[in-house]
PDB file of C-alpha atoms and ligand atoms in Angstrom:
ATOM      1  CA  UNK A   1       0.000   0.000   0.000  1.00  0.00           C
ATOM      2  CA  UNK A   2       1.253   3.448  -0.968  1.00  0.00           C
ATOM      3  CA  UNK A   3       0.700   6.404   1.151  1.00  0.00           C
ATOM      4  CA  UNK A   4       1.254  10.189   0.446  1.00  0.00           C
ATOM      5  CA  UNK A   5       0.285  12.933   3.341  1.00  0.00           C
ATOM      6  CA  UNK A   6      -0.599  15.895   0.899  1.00  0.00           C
ATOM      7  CA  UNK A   7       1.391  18.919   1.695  1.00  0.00           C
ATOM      8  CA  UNK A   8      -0.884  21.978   2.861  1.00  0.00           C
ATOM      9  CA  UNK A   9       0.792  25.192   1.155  1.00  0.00           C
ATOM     10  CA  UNK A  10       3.692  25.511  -1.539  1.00  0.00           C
ATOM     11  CA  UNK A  11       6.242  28.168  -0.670  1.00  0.00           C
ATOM     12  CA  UNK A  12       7.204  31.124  -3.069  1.00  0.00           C
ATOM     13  CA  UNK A  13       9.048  28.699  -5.449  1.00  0.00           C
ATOM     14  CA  UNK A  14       6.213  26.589  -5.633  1.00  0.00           C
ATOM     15  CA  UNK A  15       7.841  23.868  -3.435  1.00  0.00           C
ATOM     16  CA  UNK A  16       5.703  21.921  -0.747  1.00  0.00           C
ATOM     17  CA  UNK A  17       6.072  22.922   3.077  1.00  0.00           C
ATOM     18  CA  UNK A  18       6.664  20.524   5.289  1.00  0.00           C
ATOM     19  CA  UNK A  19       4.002  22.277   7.869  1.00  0.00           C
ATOM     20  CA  UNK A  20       1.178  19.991   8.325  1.00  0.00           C
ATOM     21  CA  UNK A  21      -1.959  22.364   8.465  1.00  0.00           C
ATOM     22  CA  UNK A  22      -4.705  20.630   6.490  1.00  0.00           C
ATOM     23  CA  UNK A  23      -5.137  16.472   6.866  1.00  0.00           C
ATOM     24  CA  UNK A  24      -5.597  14.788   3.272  1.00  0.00           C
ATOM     25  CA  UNK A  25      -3.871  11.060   3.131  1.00  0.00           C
ATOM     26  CA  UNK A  26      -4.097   9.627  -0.115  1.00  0.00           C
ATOM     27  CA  UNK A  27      -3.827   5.869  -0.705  1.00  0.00           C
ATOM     28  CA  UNK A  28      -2.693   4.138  -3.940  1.00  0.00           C
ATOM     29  CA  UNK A  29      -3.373   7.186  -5.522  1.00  0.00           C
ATOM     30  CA  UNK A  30      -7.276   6.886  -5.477  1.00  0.00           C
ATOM     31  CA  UNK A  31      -8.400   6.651  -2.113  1.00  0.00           C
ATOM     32  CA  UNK A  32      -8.351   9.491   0.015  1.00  0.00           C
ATOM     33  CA  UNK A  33      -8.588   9.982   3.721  1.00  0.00           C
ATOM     34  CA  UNK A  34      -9.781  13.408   4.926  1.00  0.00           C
ATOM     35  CA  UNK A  35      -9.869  16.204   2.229  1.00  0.00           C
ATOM     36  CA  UNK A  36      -8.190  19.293   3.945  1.00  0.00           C
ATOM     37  CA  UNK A  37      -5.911  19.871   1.020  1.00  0.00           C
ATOM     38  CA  UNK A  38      -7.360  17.751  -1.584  1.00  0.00           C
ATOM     39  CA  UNK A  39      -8.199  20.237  -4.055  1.00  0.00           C
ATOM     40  CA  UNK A  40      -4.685  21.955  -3.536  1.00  0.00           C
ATOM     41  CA  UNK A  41      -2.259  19.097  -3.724  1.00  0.00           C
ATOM     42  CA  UNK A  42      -3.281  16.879  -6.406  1.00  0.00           C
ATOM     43  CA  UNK A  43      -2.116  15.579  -9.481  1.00  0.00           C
ATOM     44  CA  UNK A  44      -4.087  16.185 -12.752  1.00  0.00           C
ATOM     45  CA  UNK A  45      -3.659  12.196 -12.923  1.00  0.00           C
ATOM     46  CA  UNK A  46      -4.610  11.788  -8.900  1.00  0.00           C
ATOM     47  CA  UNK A  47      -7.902  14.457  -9.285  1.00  0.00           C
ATOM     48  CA  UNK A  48      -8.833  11.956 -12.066  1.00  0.00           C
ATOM     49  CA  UNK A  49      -9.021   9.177 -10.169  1.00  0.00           C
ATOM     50  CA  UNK A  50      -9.902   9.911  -6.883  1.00  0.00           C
ATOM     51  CA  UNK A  51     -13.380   9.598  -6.117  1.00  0.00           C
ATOM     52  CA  UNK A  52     -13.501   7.820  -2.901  1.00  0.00           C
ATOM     53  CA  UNK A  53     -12.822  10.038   0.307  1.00  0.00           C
ATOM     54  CA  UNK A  54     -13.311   9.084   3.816  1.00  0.00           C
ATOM     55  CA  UNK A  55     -13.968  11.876   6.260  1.00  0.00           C
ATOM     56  CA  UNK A  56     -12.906  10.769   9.593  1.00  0.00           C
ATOM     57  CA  UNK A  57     -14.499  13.900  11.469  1.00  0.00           C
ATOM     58  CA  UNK A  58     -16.301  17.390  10.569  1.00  0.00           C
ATOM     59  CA  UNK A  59     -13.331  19.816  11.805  1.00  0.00           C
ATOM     60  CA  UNK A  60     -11.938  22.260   9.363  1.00  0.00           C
ATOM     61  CA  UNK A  61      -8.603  20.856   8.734  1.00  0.00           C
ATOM     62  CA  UNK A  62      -9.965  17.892   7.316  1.00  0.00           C
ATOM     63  CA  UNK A  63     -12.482  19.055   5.138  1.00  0.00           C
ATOM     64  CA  UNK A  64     -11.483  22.366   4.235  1.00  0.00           C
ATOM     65  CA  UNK A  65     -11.112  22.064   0.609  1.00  0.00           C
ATOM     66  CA  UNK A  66     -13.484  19.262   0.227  1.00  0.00           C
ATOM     67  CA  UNK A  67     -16.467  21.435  -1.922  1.00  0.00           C
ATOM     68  CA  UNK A  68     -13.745  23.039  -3.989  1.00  0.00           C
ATOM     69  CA  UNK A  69     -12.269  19.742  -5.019  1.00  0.00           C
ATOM     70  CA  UNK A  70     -16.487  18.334  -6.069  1.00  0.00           C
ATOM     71  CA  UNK A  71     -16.568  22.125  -7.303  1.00  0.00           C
ATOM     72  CA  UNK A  72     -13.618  21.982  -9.582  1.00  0.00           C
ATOM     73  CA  UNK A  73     -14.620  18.516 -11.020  1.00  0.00           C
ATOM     74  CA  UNK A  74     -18.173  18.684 -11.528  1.00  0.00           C
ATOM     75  CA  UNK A  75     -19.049  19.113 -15.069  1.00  0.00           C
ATOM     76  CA  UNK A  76     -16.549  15.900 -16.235  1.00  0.00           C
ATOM     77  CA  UNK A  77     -17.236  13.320 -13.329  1.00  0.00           C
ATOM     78  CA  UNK A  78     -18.472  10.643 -14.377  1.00  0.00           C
ATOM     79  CA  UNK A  79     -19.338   9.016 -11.252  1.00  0.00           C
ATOM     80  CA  UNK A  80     -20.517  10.538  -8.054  1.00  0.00           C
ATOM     81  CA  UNK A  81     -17.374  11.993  -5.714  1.00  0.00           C
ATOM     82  CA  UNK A  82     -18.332   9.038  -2.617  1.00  0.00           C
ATOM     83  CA  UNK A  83     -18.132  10.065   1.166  1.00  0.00           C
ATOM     84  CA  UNK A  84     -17.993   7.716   3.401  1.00  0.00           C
ATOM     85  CA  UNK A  85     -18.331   8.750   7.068  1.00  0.00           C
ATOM     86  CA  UNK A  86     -20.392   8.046  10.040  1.00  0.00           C
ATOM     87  CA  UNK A  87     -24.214   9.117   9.924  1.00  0.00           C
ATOM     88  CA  UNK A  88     -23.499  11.789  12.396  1.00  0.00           C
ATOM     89  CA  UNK A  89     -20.805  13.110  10.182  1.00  0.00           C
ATOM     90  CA  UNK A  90     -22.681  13.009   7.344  1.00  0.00           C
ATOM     91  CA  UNK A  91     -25.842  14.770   9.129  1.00  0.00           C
ATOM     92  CA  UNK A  92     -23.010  17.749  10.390  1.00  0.00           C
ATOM     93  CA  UNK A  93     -21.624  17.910   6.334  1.00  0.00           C
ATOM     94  CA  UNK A  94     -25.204  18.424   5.342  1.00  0.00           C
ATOM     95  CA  UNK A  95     -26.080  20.715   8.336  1.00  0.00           C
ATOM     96  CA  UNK A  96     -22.761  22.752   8.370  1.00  0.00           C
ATOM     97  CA  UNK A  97     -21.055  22.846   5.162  1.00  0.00           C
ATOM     98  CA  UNK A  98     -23.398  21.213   2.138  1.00  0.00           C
ATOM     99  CA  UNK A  99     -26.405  23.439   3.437  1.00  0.00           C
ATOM    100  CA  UNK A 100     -26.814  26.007   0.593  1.00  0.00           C
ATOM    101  CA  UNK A 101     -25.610  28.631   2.101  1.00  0.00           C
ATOM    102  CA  UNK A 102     -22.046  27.937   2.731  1.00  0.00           C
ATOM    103  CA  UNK A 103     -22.071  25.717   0.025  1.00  0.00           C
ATOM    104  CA  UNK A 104     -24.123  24.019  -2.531  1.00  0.00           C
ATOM    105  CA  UNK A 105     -25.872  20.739  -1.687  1.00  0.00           C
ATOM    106  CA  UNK A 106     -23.668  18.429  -4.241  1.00  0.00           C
ATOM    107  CA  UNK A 107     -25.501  15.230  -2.990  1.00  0.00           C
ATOM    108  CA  UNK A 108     -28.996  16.924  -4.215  1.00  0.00           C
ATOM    109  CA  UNK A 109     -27.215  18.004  -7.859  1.00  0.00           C
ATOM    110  CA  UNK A 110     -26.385  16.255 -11.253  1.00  0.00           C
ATOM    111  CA  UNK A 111     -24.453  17.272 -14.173  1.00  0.00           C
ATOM    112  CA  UNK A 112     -24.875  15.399 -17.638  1.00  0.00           C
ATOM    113  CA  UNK A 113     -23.660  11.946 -16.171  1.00  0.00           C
ATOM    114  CA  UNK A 114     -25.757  11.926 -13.151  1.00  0.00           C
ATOM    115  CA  UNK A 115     -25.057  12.254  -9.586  1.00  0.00           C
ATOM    116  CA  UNK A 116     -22.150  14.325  -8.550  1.00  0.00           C
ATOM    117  CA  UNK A 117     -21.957  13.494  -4.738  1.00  0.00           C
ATOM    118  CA  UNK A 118     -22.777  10.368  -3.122  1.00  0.00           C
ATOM    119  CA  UNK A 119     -22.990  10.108   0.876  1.00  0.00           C
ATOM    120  CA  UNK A 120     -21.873   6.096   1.865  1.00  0.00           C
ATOM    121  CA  UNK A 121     -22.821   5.738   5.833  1.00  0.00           C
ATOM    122  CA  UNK A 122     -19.759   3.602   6.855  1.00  0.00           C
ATOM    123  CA  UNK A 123     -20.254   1.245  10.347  1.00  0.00           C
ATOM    124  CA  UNK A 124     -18.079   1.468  13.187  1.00  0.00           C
ATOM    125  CA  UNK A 125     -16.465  -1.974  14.651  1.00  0.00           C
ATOM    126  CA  UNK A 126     -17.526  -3.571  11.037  1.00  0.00           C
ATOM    127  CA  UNK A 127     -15.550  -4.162   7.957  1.00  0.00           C
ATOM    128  CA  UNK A 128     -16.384  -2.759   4.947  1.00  0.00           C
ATOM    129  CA  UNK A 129     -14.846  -2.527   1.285  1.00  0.00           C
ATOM    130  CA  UNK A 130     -13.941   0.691  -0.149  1.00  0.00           C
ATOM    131  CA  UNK A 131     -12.377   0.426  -3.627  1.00  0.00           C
ATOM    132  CA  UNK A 132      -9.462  -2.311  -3.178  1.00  0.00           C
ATOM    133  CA  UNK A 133      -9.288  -2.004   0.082  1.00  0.00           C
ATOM    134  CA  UNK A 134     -10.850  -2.809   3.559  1.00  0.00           C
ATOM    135  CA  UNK A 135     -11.578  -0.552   6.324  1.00  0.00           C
ATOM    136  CA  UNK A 136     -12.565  -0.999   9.905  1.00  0.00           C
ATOM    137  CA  UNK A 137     -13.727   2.761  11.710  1.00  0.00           C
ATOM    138  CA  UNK A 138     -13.423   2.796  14.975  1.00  0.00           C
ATOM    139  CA  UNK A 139     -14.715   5.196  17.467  1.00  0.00           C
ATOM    140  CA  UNK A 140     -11.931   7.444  18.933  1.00  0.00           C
ATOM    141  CA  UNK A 141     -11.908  10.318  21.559  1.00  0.00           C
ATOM    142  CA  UNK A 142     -11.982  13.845  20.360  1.00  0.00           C
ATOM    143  CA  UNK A 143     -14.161  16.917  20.831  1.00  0.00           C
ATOM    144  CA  UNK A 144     -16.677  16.016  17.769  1.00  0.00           C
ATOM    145  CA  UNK A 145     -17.698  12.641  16.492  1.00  0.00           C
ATOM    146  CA  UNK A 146     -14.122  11.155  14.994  1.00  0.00           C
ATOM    147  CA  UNK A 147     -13.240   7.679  13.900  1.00  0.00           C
ATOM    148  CA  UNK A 148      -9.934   6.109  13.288  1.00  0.00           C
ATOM    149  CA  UNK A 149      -9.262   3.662  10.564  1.00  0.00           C
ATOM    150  CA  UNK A 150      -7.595   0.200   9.951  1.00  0.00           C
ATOM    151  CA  UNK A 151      -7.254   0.112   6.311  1.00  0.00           C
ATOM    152  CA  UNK A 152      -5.963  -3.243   4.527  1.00  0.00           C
ATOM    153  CA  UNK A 153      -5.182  -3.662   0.689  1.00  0.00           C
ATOM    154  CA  UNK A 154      -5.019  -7.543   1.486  1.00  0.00           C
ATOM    155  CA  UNK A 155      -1.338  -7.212   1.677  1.00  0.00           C
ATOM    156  CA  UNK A 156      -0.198  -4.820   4.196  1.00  0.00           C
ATOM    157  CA  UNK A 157      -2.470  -3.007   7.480  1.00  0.00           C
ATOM    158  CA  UNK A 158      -2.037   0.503   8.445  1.00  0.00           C
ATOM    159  CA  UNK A 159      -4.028   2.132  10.979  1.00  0.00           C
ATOM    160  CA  UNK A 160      -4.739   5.828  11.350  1.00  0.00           C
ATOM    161  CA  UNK A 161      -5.500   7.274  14.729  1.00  0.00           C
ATOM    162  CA  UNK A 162      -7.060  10.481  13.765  1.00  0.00           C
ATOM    163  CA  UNK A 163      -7.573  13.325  15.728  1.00  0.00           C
ATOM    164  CA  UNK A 164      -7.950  11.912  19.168  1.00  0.00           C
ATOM    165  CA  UNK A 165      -6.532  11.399  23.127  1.00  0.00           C
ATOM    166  CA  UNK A 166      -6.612   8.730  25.040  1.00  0.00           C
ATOM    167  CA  UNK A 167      -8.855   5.933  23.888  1.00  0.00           C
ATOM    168  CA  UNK A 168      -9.815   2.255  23.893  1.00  0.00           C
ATOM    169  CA  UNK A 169     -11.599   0.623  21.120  1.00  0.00           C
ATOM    170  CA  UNK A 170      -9.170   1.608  18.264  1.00  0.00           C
ATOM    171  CA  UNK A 171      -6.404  -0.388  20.671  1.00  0.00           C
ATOM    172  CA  UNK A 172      -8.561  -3.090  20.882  1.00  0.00           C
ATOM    173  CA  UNK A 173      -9.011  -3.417  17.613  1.00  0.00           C
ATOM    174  CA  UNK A 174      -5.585  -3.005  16.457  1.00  0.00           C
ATOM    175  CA  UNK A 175      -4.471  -5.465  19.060  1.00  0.00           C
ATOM    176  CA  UNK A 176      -6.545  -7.836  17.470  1.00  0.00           C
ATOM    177  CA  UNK A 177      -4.837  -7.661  13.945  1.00  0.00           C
ATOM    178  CA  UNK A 178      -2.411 -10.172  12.628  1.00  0.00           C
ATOM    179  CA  UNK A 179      -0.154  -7.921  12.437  1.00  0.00           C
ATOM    180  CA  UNK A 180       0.080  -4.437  11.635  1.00  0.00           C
ATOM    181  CA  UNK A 181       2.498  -2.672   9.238  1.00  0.00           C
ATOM    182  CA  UNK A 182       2.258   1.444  10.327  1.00  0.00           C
ATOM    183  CA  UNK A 183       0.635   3.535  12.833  1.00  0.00           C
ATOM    184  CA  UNK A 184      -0.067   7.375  11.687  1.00  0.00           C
ATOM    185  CA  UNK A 185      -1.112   9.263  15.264  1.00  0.00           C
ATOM    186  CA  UNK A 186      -1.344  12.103  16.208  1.00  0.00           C
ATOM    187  CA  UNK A 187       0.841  14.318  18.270  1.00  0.00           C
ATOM    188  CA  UNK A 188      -0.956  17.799  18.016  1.00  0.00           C
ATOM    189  CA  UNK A 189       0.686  20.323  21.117  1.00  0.00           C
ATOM    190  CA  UNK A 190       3.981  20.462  22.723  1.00  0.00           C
ATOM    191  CA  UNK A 191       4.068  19.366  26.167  1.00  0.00           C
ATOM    192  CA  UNK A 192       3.646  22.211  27.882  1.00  0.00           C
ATOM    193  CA  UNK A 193       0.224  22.562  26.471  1.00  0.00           C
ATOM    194  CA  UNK A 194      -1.185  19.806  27.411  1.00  0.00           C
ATOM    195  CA  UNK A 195      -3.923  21.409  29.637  1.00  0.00           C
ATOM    196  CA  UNK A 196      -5.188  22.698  26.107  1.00  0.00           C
ATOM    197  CA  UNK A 197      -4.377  19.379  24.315  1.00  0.00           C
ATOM    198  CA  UNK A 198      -6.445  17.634  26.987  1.00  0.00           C
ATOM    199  CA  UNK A 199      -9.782  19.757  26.901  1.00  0.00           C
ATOM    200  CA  UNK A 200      -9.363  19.643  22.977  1.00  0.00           C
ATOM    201  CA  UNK A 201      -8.420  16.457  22.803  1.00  0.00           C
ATOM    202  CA  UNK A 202      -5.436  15.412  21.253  1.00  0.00           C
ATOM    203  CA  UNK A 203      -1.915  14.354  22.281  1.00  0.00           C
ATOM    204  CA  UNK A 204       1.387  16.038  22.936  1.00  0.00           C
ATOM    205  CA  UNK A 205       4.417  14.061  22.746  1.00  0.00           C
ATOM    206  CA  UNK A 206       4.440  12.756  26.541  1.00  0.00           C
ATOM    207  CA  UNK A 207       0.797  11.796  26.428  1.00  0.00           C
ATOM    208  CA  UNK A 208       1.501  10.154  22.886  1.00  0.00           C
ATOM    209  CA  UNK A 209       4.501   7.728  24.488  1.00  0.00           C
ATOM    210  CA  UNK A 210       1.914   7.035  27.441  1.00  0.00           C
ATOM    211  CA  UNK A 211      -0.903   6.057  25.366  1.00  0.00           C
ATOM    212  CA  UNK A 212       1.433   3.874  22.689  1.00  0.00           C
ATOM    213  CA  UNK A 213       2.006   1.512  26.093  1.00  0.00           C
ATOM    214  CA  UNK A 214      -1.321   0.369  24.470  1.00  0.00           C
ATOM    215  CA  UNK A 215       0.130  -0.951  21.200  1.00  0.00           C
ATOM    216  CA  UNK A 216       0.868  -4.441  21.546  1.00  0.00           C
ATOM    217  CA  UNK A 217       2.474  -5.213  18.102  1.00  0.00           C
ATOM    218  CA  UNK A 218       6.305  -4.302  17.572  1.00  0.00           C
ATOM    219  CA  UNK A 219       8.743  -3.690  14.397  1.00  0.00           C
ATOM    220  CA  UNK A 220       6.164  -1.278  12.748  1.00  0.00           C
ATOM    221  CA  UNK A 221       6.531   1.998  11.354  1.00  0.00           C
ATOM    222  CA  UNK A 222       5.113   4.395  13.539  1.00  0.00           C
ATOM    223  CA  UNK A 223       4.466   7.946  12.042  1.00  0.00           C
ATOM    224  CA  UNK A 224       3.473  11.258  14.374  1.00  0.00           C
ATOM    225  CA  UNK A 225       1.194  13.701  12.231  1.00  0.00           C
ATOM    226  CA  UNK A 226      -0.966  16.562  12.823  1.00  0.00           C
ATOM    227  CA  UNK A 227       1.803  18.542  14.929  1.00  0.00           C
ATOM    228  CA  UNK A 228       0.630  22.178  14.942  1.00  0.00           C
ATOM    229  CA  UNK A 229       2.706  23.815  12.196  1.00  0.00           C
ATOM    230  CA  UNK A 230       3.263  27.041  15.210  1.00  0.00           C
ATOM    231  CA  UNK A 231       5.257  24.333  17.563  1.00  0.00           C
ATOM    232  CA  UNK A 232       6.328  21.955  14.788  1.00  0.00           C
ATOM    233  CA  UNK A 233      10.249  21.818  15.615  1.00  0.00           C
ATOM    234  CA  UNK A 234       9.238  21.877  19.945  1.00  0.00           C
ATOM    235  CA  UNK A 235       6.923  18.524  19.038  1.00  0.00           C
ATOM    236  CA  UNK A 236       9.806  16.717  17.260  1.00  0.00           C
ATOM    237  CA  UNK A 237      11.882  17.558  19.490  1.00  0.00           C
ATOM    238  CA  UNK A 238      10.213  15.823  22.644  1.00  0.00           C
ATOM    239  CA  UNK A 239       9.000  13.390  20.111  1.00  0.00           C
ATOM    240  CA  UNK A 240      12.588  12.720  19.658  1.00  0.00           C
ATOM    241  CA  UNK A 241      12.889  12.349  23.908  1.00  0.00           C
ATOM    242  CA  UNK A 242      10.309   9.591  23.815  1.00  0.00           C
ATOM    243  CA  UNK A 243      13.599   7.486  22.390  1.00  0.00           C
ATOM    244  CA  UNK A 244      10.993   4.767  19.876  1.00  0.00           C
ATOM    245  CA  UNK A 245      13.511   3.813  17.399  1.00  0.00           C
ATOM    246  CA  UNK A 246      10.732   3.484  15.235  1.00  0.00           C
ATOM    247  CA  UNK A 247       9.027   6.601  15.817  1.00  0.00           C
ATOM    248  CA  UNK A 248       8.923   9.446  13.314  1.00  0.00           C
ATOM    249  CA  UNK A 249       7.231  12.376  11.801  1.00  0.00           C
ATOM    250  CA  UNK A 250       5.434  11.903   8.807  1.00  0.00           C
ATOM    251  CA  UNK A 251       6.956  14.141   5.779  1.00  0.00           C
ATOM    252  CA  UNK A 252       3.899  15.569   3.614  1.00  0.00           C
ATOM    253  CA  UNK A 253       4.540  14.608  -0.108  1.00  0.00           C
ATOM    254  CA  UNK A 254       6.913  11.468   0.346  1.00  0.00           C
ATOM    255  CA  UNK A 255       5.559   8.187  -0.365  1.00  0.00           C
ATOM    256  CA  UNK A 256       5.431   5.512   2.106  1.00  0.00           C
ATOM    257  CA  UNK A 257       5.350   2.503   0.669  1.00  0.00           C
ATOM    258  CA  UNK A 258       4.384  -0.859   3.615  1.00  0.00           C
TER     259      UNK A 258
HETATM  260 ZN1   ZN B   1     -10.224  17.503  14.903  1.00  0.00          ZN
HETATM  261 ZN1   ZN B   2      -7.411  18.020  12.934  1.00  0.00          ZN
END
């Protein structure tokens, strides 16, 4: 399985930053996870082929360019855009974002093809298929309704934590895996905000090596993402205290390959 985190913003030569400010994993170049930059940091070839997206939760970062991207494409797709997320999700996409007035209801509109936007309610605890691959969601613990994600291409596992702290079922269910090739978690505030990491829940380094006491499978690539781009070089830093030879921050645009 091949995964790119798309870079958020290009710098004045047009190169990508390694700041992570928008979430937008793509997987074997047509599956994406979250859509924060998705209609920045695309390929022509990728924006051609990408029409599944899971939205793991309703925050900003991970939607933000979501309508532009269903926007840009919609007079030549040829298939609905799919987004497959939670039923609460979905009902705060249609509420908040799809609702007309911020922007247009896509999963109400066709273009000469048909439907432009399709909503897929995805389970949590249950396999399901998604293009050539299988995903598990799993309930995690943030401020809004957020799940993480085993995702399997038959070959290799990789799980993705999302936007979460401490939590149970997405251990559980990773424990449970034969094995498990990567981990991409989260490690969002330095420690010395962790008052504010804990009310908004998400990790800082120290919290992060604490809850990874949880993990029971060894050997595996584990990659920290989501570190706010203002205390980027503080995070790796005590990232780098934690002393997990395997433990690393991801690099938006490189392709990991499990
Ligand atoms: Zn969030
Ligand atoms: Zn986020």
């Amino acid at each position: 399985m091949r995964i790119q985190l798309l870079p958020s913003t290009v710098d004045g030569q047009g190169h990508a930053t390694l700041e992570q400010r928008l979430t937008c994993y793509l997987i074997d170049d047509c599956v994406a996870v979250d859509a924060g930059s998705i209609a920045i940091a695309l390929t022509t070839e990728q924006r051609g082929k990408v029409r599944d997206i899971i939205v793991t939760h309703p925050h900003m970062d991970h939607i933000a360019s979501l309508p532009i991207f269903i926007d840009d494409l919609y007079p030549t797709l040829e298939e609905p855009i799919r987004v497959y997320a939670t039923a609460e999700v979905i009902a705060l996409l249609e509420r908040d974002i799809f609702n007309w007035n911020i922007y247009p209801r896509f999963s109400e509109l066709k273009n000469d093809f048909g439907s432009v936007m399709e909503y897929v309610a995805i389970p949590e605890g249950k396999e399901f298929k998604l293009a050539h691959l299988t995903v598990i969601a799993l309930p995690v613990n943030h401020i809004v309704p957020t799940v993480g994600l085993i995702v399997s291409d038959g070959k290799s596992t990789v799980a993705f934590s999302s936007d979460t702290a401490e939590t149970e079922e997405f251990w559980a269910a990773v424990n449970r895996l034969p094995r498990l090739d990567a981990l991409l978690i989260e490690a969002s505030f330095p420690n010395s905000m962790a008052q504010l990491a804990e009310v908004s829940r998400h990790f800082t380094p120290a919290s992060l090596g604490q809850e990874l006491n949880k993990l029971h499978h060894n050997g595996l690539d584990i990659l920290a993402v989501h570190l706010k781009p203002a205390y980027r070089e503080l995070i790796i830093e005590q990232l780098g205290a934690l002393n997990l030879p395997n433990l690393n921050v991801m690099v938006p645009s490189r392709t990991y390959t499990w």
